[in-house]
PDB file of C-alpha atoms in Angstrom:
ATOM      1  CA  MET A   8     102.937  83.885 122.019  1.00 56.00           C
ATOM      2  CA  GLY A   9     101.455  80.376 121.984  1.00 58.00           C
ATOM      3  CA  ARG A  10      99.511  78.828 119.140  1.00 85.00           C
ATOM      4  CA  LEU A  11      96.381  80.782 118.296  1.00 92.00           C
ATOM      5  CA  SER A  12      92.812  79.571 118.578  1.00 95.00           C
ATOM      6  CA  ILE A  13      90.249  80.854 116.087  1.00 96.00           C
ATOM      7  CA  LYS A  14      88.943  83.213 118.781  1.00 97.00           C
ATOM      8  CA  ASP A  15      92.464  84.491 119.495  1.00 97.00           C
ATOM      9  CA  ALA A  16      93.015  85.124 115.782  1.00 97.00           C
ATOM     10  CA  GLU A  17      89.749  87.063 115.580  1.00 98.00           C
ATOM     11  CA  LEU A  18      90.712  89.248 118.551  1.00 97.00           C
ATOM     12  CA  LEU A  19      94.138  89.913 117.042  1.00 97.00           C
ATOM     13  CA  ALA A  20      92.553  90.767 113.686  1.00 98.00           C
ATOM     14  CA  GLN A  21      90.164  93.176 115.415  1.00 98.00           C
ATOM     15  CA  LYS A  22      93.105  94.849 117.144  1.00 97.00           C
ATOM     16  CA  PHE A  23      94.898  95.219 113.829  1.00 98.00           C
ATOM     17  CA  ARG A  24      91.774  96.705 112.239  1.00 98.00           C
ATOM     18  CA  LEU A  25      91.573  99.299 115.010  1.00 97.00           C
ATOM     19  CA  GLU A  26      95.223 100.244 114.558  1.00 96.00           C
ATOM     20  CA  ALA A  27      94.710 100.473 110.792  1.00 96.00           C
ATOM     21  CA  GLY A  28      91.669 102.725 111.213  1.00 95.00           C
ATOM     22  CA  MET A  29      89.237 100.177 109.764  1.00 96.00           C
ATOM     23  CA  GLY A  30      85.786  99.171 110.911  1.00 96.00           C
ATOM     24  CA  MET A  31      85.090  95.695 112.254  1.00 96.00           C
ATOM     25  CA  THR A  32      83.034  94.440 109.298  1.00 96.00           C
ATOM     26  CA  GLU A  33      84.284  96.184 106.165  1.00 96.00           C
ATOM     27  CA  PRO A  34      86.363  94.470 103.452  1.00 97.00           C
ATOM     28  CA  VAL A  35      90.122  95.058 103.619  1.00 98.00           C
ATOM     29  CA  ASP A  36      91.856  97.028 100.877  1.00 97.00           C
ATOM     30  CA  VAL A  37      95.226  95.328 101.279  1.00 97.00           C
ATOM     31  CA  LYS A  38      97.121  97.858  99.184  1.00 96.00           C
ATOM     32  CA  SER A  39      95.845 100.714 101.331  1.00 96.00           C
ATOM     33  CA  VAL A  40      96.979  98.815 104.432  1.00 97.00           C
ATOM     34  CA  LEU A  41     100.433  98.325 102.933  1.00 96.00           C
ATOM     35  CA  ARG A  42     100.674 102.055 102.192  1.00 94.00           C
ATOM     36  CA  ARG A  43      99.393 103.024 105.632  1.00 95.00           C
ATOM     37  CA  PHE A  44     102.082 101.024 107.405  1.00 95.00           C
ATOM     38  CA  ARG A  45     104.780 101.979 104.857  1.00 91.00           C
ATOM     39  CA  ILE A  46     105.494  98.373 103.930  1.00 93.00           C
ATOM     40  CA  LEU A  47     107.554  98.384 100.743  1.00 90.00           C
ATOM     41  CA  THR A  48     105.846  95.740  98.603  1.00 92.00           C
ATOM     42  CA  MET A  49     106.640  94.326  95.195  1.00 90.00           C
ATOM     43  CA  TYR A  50     104.475  92.025  93.081  1.00 93.00           C
ATOM     44  CA  ARG A  51     106.822  89.724  91.197  1.00 91.00           C
ATOM     45  CA  PRO A  52     106.728  86.195  89.738  1.00 93.00           C
ATOM     46  CA  LEU A  53     107.953  83.661  92.302  1.00 88.00           C
ATOM     47  CA  SER A  54     108.349  79.903  92.116  1.00 83.00           C
ATOM     48  CA  GLU A  55     105.163  77.859  91.961  1.00 79.00           C
ATOM     49  CA  ASN A  56     105.265  76.777  95.615  1.00 81.00           C
ATOM     50  CA  SER A  57     106.099  80.239  97.006  1.00 87.00           C
ATOM     51  CA  PHE A  58     103.260  82.649  97.736  1.00 92.00           C
ATOM     52  CA  GLY A  59     105.116  85.513  99.353  1.00 92.00           C
ATOM     53  CA  ILE A  60     108.138  86.772 101.258  1.00 89.00           C
ATOM     54  CA  SER A  61     108.384  89.156 104.201  1.00 91.00           C
ATOM     55  CA  ILE A  62     111.371  90.764 105.897  1.00 89.00           C
ATOM     56  CA  LYS A  63     111.463  93.028 108.957  1.00 87.00           C
ATOM     57  CA  THR A  64     114.539  95.073 109.786  1.00 81.00           C
ATOM     58  CA  GLU A  65     115.251  97.952 112.127  1.00 79.00           C
ATOM     59  CA  GLY A  66     112.594 100.511 111.211  1.00 75.00           C
ATOM     60  CA  ALA A  67     111.592  98.974 107.874  1.00 84.00           C
ATOM     61  CA  MET A  68     109.342  96.233 106.524  1.00 89.00           C
ATOM     62  CA  PHE A  69     109.399  94.591 103.110  1.00 88.00           C
ATOM     63  CA  MET A  70     107.044  92.194 101.344  1.00 92.00           C
ATOM     64  CA  MET A  71     107.070  90.416  97.995  1.00 91.00           C
ATOM     65  CA  VAL A  72     103.895  88.824  96.616  1.00 94.00           C
ATOM     66  CA  ASN A  73     103.736  86.191  93.884  1.00 95.00           C
ATOM     67  CA  CYS A  74     101.876  87.839  91.008  1.00 96.00           C
ATOM     68  CA  ASN A  75     101.385  84.405  89.426  1.00 96.00           C
ATOM     69  CA  SER A  76      98.900  83.587  92.182  1.00 96.00           C
ATOM     70  CA  THR A  77      95.274  84.579  91.727  1.00 97.00           C
ATOM     71  CA  ARG A  78      94.348  87.989  93.100  1.00 98.00           C
ATOM     72  CA  GLY A  79      92.282  86.327  95.814  1.00 97.00           C
ATOM     73  CA  ARG A  80      95.294  84.297  96.884  1.00 96.00           C
ATOM     74  CA  GLN A  81      97.475  87.429  96.751  1.00 97.00           C
ATOM     75  CA  HIS A  82      95.173  89.173  99.233  1.00 98.00           C
ATOM     76  CA  PHE A  83      95.466  86.206 101.592  1.00 97.00           C
ATOM     77  CA  THR A  84      99.251  86.207 101.194  1.00 96.00           C
ATOM     78  CA  VAL A  85      99.454  89.888 102.165  1.00 97.00           C
ATOM     79  CA  ALA A  86      97.305  89.289 105.259  1.00 98.00           C
ATOM     80  CA  HIS A  87      99.362  86.194 106.125  1.00 96.00           C
ATOM     81  CA  GLU A  88     102.625  88.135 105.872  1.00 95.00           C
ATOM     82  CA  LEU A  89     101.176  90.958 107.994  1.00 96.00           C
ATOM     83  CA  TYR A  90     100.987  88.482 110.846  1.00 95.00           C
ATOM     84  CA  HIS A  91     104.678  87.667 110.479  1.00 93.00           C
ATOM     85  CA  LEU A  92     105.617  91.349 110.319  1.00 93.00           C
ATOM     86  CA  PHE A  93     103.544  92.476 113.305  1.00 94.00           C
ATOM     87  CA  TYR A  94     102.977  89.492 115.588  1.00 94.00           C
ATOM     88  CA  ASP A  95     105.539  86.791 114.841  1.00 88.00           C
ATOM     89  CA  GLU A  96     107.908  86.465 117.807  1.00 83.00           C
ATOM     90  CA  ASN A  97     110.707  85.550 115.420  1.00 77.00           C
ATOM     91  CA  PRO A  98     110.226  87.784 112.354  1.00 66.00           C
ATOM     92  CA  ALA A  99     113.199  86.378 110.469  1.00 67.00           C
ATOM     93  CA  PRO A 100     113.179  86.634 106.651  1.00 69.00           C
ATOM     94  CA  HIS A 101     110.204  84.495 105.842  1.00 66.00           C
ATOM     95  CA  VAL A 102     109.047  82.666 102.713  1.00 72.00           C
ATOM     96  CA  CYS A 103     105.420  81.512 102.642  1.00 72.00           C
ATOM     97  CA  ARG A 104     105.168  78.080 101.019  1.00 71.00           C
ATOM     98  CA  GLY A 105     101.695  77.063 102.210  1.00 64.00           C
ATOM     99  CA  ALA A 106     102.718  75.044 105.286  1.00 64.00           C
ATOM    100  CA  VAL A 107      99.899  74.586 107.819  1.00 69.00           C
ATOM    101  CA  SER A 108     101.686  73.894 111.090  1.00 72.00           C
ATOM    102  CA  GLY A 109     102.999  76.015 113.941  1.00 83.00           C
ATOM    103  CA  VAL A 110     103.365  79.713 113.252  1.00 88.00           C
ATOM    104  CA  GLU A 111     102.205  79.238 109.649  1.00 90.00           C
ATOM    105  CA  LYS A 112      98.843  78.003 110.907  1.00 92.00           C
ATOM    106  CA  ASP A 113      98.632  81.030 113.214  1.00 94.00           C
ATOM    107  CA  ALA A 114      99.351  83.340 110.286  1.00 94.00           C
ATOM    108  CA  ASN A 115      96.647  81.623 108.207  1.00 95.00           C
ATOM    109  CA  LEU A 116      94.084  81.954 111.012  1.00 96.00           C
ATOM    110  CA  PHE A 117      94.923  85.642 111.403  1.00 97.00           C
ATOM    111  CA  ALA A 118      94.720  86.267 107.653  1.00 98.00           C
ATOM    112  CA  SER A 119      91.361  84.529 107.469  1.00 98.00           C
ATOM    113  CA  ALA A 120      89.938  86.491 110.398  1.00 98.00           C
ATOM    114  CA  LEU A 121      91.323  89.783 109.085  1.00 98.00           C
ATOM    115  CA  LEU A 122      90.015  89.434 105.537  1.00 98.00           C
ATOM    116  CA  MET A 123      86.709  87.773 106.496  1.00 98.00           C
ATOM    117  CA  PRO A 124      85.467  89.243 109.796  1.00 98.00           C
ATOM    118  CA  ARG A 125      82.860  87.082 111.512  1.00 98.00           C
ATOM    119  CA  GLU A 126      80.273  89.850 111.828  1.00 97.00           C
ATOM    120  CA  GLY A 127      80.775  90.942 108.235  1.00 97.00           C
ATOM    121  CA  LEU A 128      80.199  87.431 106.908  1.00 98.00           C
ATOM    122  CA  LEU A 129      77.179  86.731 109.096  1.00 98.00           C
ATOM    123  CA  HIS A 130      75.565  89.995 108.011  1.00 97.00           C
ATOM    124  CA  GLU A 131      75.645  88.841 104.389  1.00 97.00           C
ATOM    125  CA  ILE A 132      74.187  85.353 104.963  1.00 98.00           C
ATOM    126  CA  SER A 133      70.435  84.926 105.300  1.00 98.00           C
ATOM    127  CA  GLU A 134      68.844  83.508 108.435  1.00 97.00           C
ATOM    128  CA  VAL A 135      67.538  80.501 106.516  1.00 98.00           C
ATOM    129  CA  GLU A 136      70.995  79.717 105.126  1.00 98.00           C
ATOM    130  CA  LEU A 137      72.538  80.016 108.585  1.00 98.00           C
ATOM    131  CA  LEU A 138      69.984  77.719 110.180  1.00 97.00           C
ATOM    132  CA  GLN A 139      70.355  75.176 107.404  1.00 97.00           C
ATOM    133  CA  HIS A 140      74.162  75.518 107.443  1.00 97.00           C
ATOM    134  CA  ARG A 141      74.083  75.742 103.657  1.00 97.00           C
ATOM    135  CA  PRO A 142      74.626  79.086 101.884  1.00 97.00           C
ATOM    136  CA  ASN A 143      73.662  78.986  98.234  1.00 97.00           C
ATOM    137  CA  MET A 144      76.065  79.664  95.392  1.00 98.00           C
ATOM    138  CA  ALA A 145      74.797  83.225  94.934  1.00 97.00           C
ATOM    139  CA  THR A 146      75.740  83.975  98.550  1.00 98.00           C
ATOM    140  CA  VAL A 147      79.124  82.289  98.215  1.00 98.00           C
ATOM    141  CA  LEU A 148      79.952  84.357  95.140  1.00 98.00           C
ATOM    142  CA  ARG A 149      78.773  87.589  96.758  1.00 98.00           C
ATOM    143  CA  LEU A 150      81.010  86.929  99.764  1.00 98.00           C
ATOM    144  CA  GLU A 151      84.024  86.059  97.597  1.00 98.00           C
ATOM    145  CA  GLN A 152      83.650  89.215  95.576  1.00 98.00           C
ATOM    146  CA  LEU A 153      82.864  91.463  98.534  1.00 98.00           C
ATOM    147  CA  PHE A 154      85.807  90.372 100.672  1.00 98.00           C
ATOM    148  CA  GLY A 155      88.185  89.686  97.770  1.00 98.00           C
ATOM    149  CA  VAL A 156      89.091  86.115  98.692  1.00 98.00           C
ATOM    150  CA  SER A 157      89.416  82.760  96.979  1.00 97.00           C
ATOM    151  CA  ARG A 158      86.628  80.221  97.222  1.00 98.00           C
ATOM    152  CA  MET A 159      88.653  77.795  99.306  1.00 97.00           C
ATOM    153  CA  SER A 160      89.669  80.540 101.758  1.00 97.00           C
ATOM    154  CA  LEU A 161      86.028  81.534 102.166  1.00 98.00           C
ATOM    155  CA  LEU A 162      84.773  77.978 102.596  1.00 98.00           C
ATOM    156  CA  VAL A 163      87.452  77.139 105.169  1.00 97.00           C
ATOM    157  CA  ARG A 164      86.540  80.284 107.119  1.00 98.00           C
ATOM    158  CA  LEU A 165      82.840  79.403 107.053  1.00 98.00           C
ATOM    159  CA  LYS A 166      83.642  75.883 108.241  1.00 98.00           C
ATOM    160  CA  ASP A 167      85.829  77.217 111.080  1.00 97.00           C
ATOM    161  CA  MET A 168      82.933  79.456 112.109  1.00 97.00           C
ATOM    162  CA  GLY A 169      80.537  76.505 112.159  1.00 97.00           C
ATOM    163  CA  VAL A 170      78.420  77.888 109.331  1.00 98.00           C
ATOM    164  CA  ILE A 171      79.021  74.895 107.037  1.00 98.00           C
ATOM    165  CA  SER A 172      80.157  71.292 107.453  1.00 98.00           C
ATOM    166  CA  GLU A 173      83.076  69.574 105.739  1.00 98.00           C
ATOM    167  CA  THR A 174      80.551  67.856 103.454  1.00 98.00           C
ATOM    168  CA  VAL A 175      79.042  71.170 102.341  1.00 98.00           C
ATOM    169  CA  LEU A 176      82.542  72.617 101.924  1.00 98.00           C
ATOM    170  CA  GLN A 177      83.492  69.829  99.528  1.00 98.00           C
ATOM    171  CA  GLU A 178      80.184  70.147  97.679  1.00 97.00           C
ATOM    172  CA  LEU A 179      80.550  73.900  97.133  1.00 98.00           C
ATOM    173  CA  ASN A 180      84.224  73.593  96.292  1.00 97.00           C
ATOM    174  CA  SER A 181      83.461  71.080  93.537  1.00 97.00           C
ATOM    175  CA  VAL A 182      81.700  73.782  91.494  1.00 97.00           C
ATOM    176  CA  SER A 183      83.896  75.524  88.919  1.00 97.00           C
ATOM    177  CA  VAL A 184      84.845  78.923  90.308  1.00 97.00           C
ATOM    178  CA  LYS A 185      85.085  80.861  87.049  1.00 97.00           C
ATOM    179  CA  ASP A 186      82.069  79.169  85.469  1.00 98.00           C
ATOM    180  CA  SER A 187      79.879  79.944  88.470  1.00 98.00           C
ATOM    181  CA  ALA A 188      81.087  83.552  88.620  1.00 98.00           C
ATOM    182  CA  GLN A 189      80.311  84.069  84.941  1.00 97.00           C
ATOM    183  CA  ALA A 190      76.919  82.401  85.315  1.00 97.00           C
ATOM    184  CA  TYR A 191      75.987  84.947  87.989  1.00 97.00           C
ATOM    185  CA  GLY A 192      77.390  87.896  86.045  1.00 97.00           C
ATOM    186  CA  TYR A 193      80.555  88.507  88.078  1.00 97.00           C
ATOM    187  CA  ASP A 194      83.926  89.622  86.760  1.00 95.00           C
ATOM    188  CA  THR A 195      86.507  86.825  86.996  1.00 97.00           C
ATOM    189  CA  LEU A 196      89.549  89.032  87.727  1.00 97.00           C
ATOM    190  CA  LEU A 197      89.526  87.901  91.351  1.00 98.00           C
ATOM    191  CA  TYR A 198      90.231  84.340  90.242  1.00 97.00           C
ATOM    192  CA  GLU A 199      93.065  85.247  87.868  1.00 97.00           C
ATOM    193  CA  SER A 200      96.697  86.223  88.335  1.00 97.00           C
ATOM    194  CA  GLY A 201      97.819  89.819  87.893  1.00 96.00           C
ATOM    195  CA  ASN A 202      99.521  92.875  89.417  1.00 95.00           C
ATOM    196  CA  GLU A 203     102.942  91.998  87.952  1.00 93.00           C
ATOM    197  CA  GLY A 204     105.442  94.829  88.375  1.00 87.00           C
ATOM    198  CA  ILE A 205     103.421  96.835  90.868  1.00 89.00           C
ATOM    199  CA  VAL A 206     105.440  98.424  93.665  1.00 87.00           C
ATOM    200  CA  ILE A 207     103.793  99.888  96.760  1.00 89.00           C
ATOM    201  CA  GLY A 208     105.679 102.219  99.065  1.00 81.00           C
ATOM    202  CA  ASP A 209     108.175 105.063  98.921  1.00 73.00           C
ATOM    203  CA  PHE A 210     110.621 103.200  96.684  1.00 67.00           C
ATOM    204  CA  GLY A 211     110.648 106.018  94.132  1.00 69.00           C
ATOM    205  CA  GLU A 212     111.030 108.675  96.823  1.00 73.00           C
ATOM    206  CA  LYS A 213     114.045 106.900  98.305  1.00 67.00           C
ATOM    207  CA  ALA A 214     115.595 106.471  94.871  1.00 65.00           C
ATOM    208  CA  LYS A 215     115.198 110.242  94.236  1.00 72.00           C
ATOM    209  CA  ARG A 216     116.881 111.090  97.536  1.00 70.00           C
ATOM    210  CA  LEU A 217     119.822 108.829  96.677  1.00 64.00           C
ATOM    211  CA  PHE A 218     120.152 110.473  93.251  1.00 70.00           C
ATOM    212  CA  ASP A 219     119.901 114.011  94.628  1.00 78.00           C
ATOM    213  CA  ALA A 220     122.568 113.164  97.216  1.00 79.00           C
ATOM    214  CA  GLY A 221     124.879 111.933  94.462  1.00 79.00           C
ATOM    215  CA  LEU A 222     124.892 108.380  95.847  1.00 70.00           C
ATOM    216  CA  ILE A 223     123.688 106.766  92.619  1.00 67.00           C
ATOM    217  CA  SER A 224     124.178 107.690  88.977  1.00 77.00           C
ATOM    218  CA  GLU A 225     121.460 109.036  86.708  1.00 74.00           C
ATOM    219  CA  GLY A 226     121.478 105.731  84.811  1.00 72.00           C
ATOM    220  CA  HIS A 227     120.949 103.753  88.018  1.00 64.00           C
ATOM    221  CA  TYR A 228     118.198 106.163  89.088  1.00 62.00           C
ATOM    222  CA  VAL A 229     116.362 105.704  85.769  1.00 70.00           C
ATOM    223  CA  GLU A 230     116.778 101.939  86.104  1.00 63.00           C
ATOM    224  CA  LEU A 231     115.197 102.018  89.565  1.00 59.00           C
ATOM    225  CA  LEU A 232     112.282 104.121  88.307  1.00 64.00           C
ATOM    226  CA  ASN A 233     111.708 101.662  85.470  1.00 68.00           C
ATOM    227  CA  MET A 234     111.230  98.933  88.082  1.00 60.00           C
ATOM    228  CA  ILE A 235     108.121 100.697  89.365  1.00 56.00           C
ATOM    229  CA  SER A 236     106.701 102.028  86.095  1.00 57.00           C
ATOM    230  CA  ASP A 237     104.196  99.159  85.875  1.00 46.00           C
ATOM    231  CA  GLY A 238     102.552 100.462  89.035  1.00 45.00           C
ATOM    232  CA  ARG A 239     100.475 102.760  86.868  1.00 41.00           C
ATOM    233  CA  GLY A 240      98.098  99.822  86.338  1.00 37.00           C
ATOM    234  CA  GLU A 241      96.977  99.718  89.975  1.00 40.00           C
ATOM    235  CA  GLY A 242      93.738 101.526  89.301  1.00 33.00           C
ATOM    236  CA  LYS A 243      92.516  98.730  87.037  1.00 32.00           C
ATOM    237  CA  ASP A 244      92.320  96.187  89.829  1.00 35.00           C
ATOM    238  CA  CYS A 245      89.118  94.729  91.222  1.00 30.00           C
ATOM    239  CA  VAL A 246      87.560  95.938  94.468  1.00 30.00           C
ATOM    240  CA  GLY A 247      89.606  94.801  97.430  1.00 35.00           C
ATOM    241  CA  CYS A 248      92.791  94.185  95.420  1.00 37.00           C
TER     242      CYS A 248
END
C-alpha cells in the first residue's frame, strides 16, 4: 500500500466502520471497538514521548495506551494503532512516538478520518460558519466533546477538510482548552489524563483457563487478576472514552 491521501484515509475509515458495525457519522467508542475485535489492551504509564504500542501475532492483537496522555489523545492513539494492526503492510511491534512521516502519517490520517468523519463534522457546523471558514468556539467545543478528540486533532482535521485556514487554526488553538470548556459549561475530563490500570479484553478469562488447567499457581492467578482490578472504573469515563 502506498502513502495515503486524505481521501484514501476516509475511504479506509469508512470500510473499517462498516466492518465494525458502525454508522458513517457517529462518534467512535474506542473501547467498544477494542472489545469487538478482541484486541487485548492495557492502559499504563509510558515514557513522555511514547503514546502507544501495538503488536500483532498469529491470531492475536495487543495494544498498550499511555494513560498519562489526555483522554482525547488516548482515543487518537487507539485509532492510530488500529491502522497498524489492520492495514500496515509490516505490522511489526510498533511504538507510537508522534512521528509524522511515512506510515506514521498514514496512521494519523486514518485515525483522524475514523474519529472525525467528514459528514459527521459537517452536520454539526452551521452554513454560515462553513461559508466563512470560521467555526466559533462553541462549535469547536461541541465537536471536541461529541467526537472525543483533542483540540489540535480537531483543528488539523478541519484544516485538512478545507473548513478552516492555517491562520484560523492558530487563532483557535491559542485559546486555553480547559478555560474555554469550563466557560461553556463542559466537563474537562476529555482534556485530562486517566484510565490507568484499565485492561480491555479476555485477559481474565485466559488467566482462569491457565489456572484451571494447572499451568499457573493460585498465587500467580491472583496476581494476574490484581492487574485488571482497576478496570472497574471504566464506567466513570466520559462519552467516547
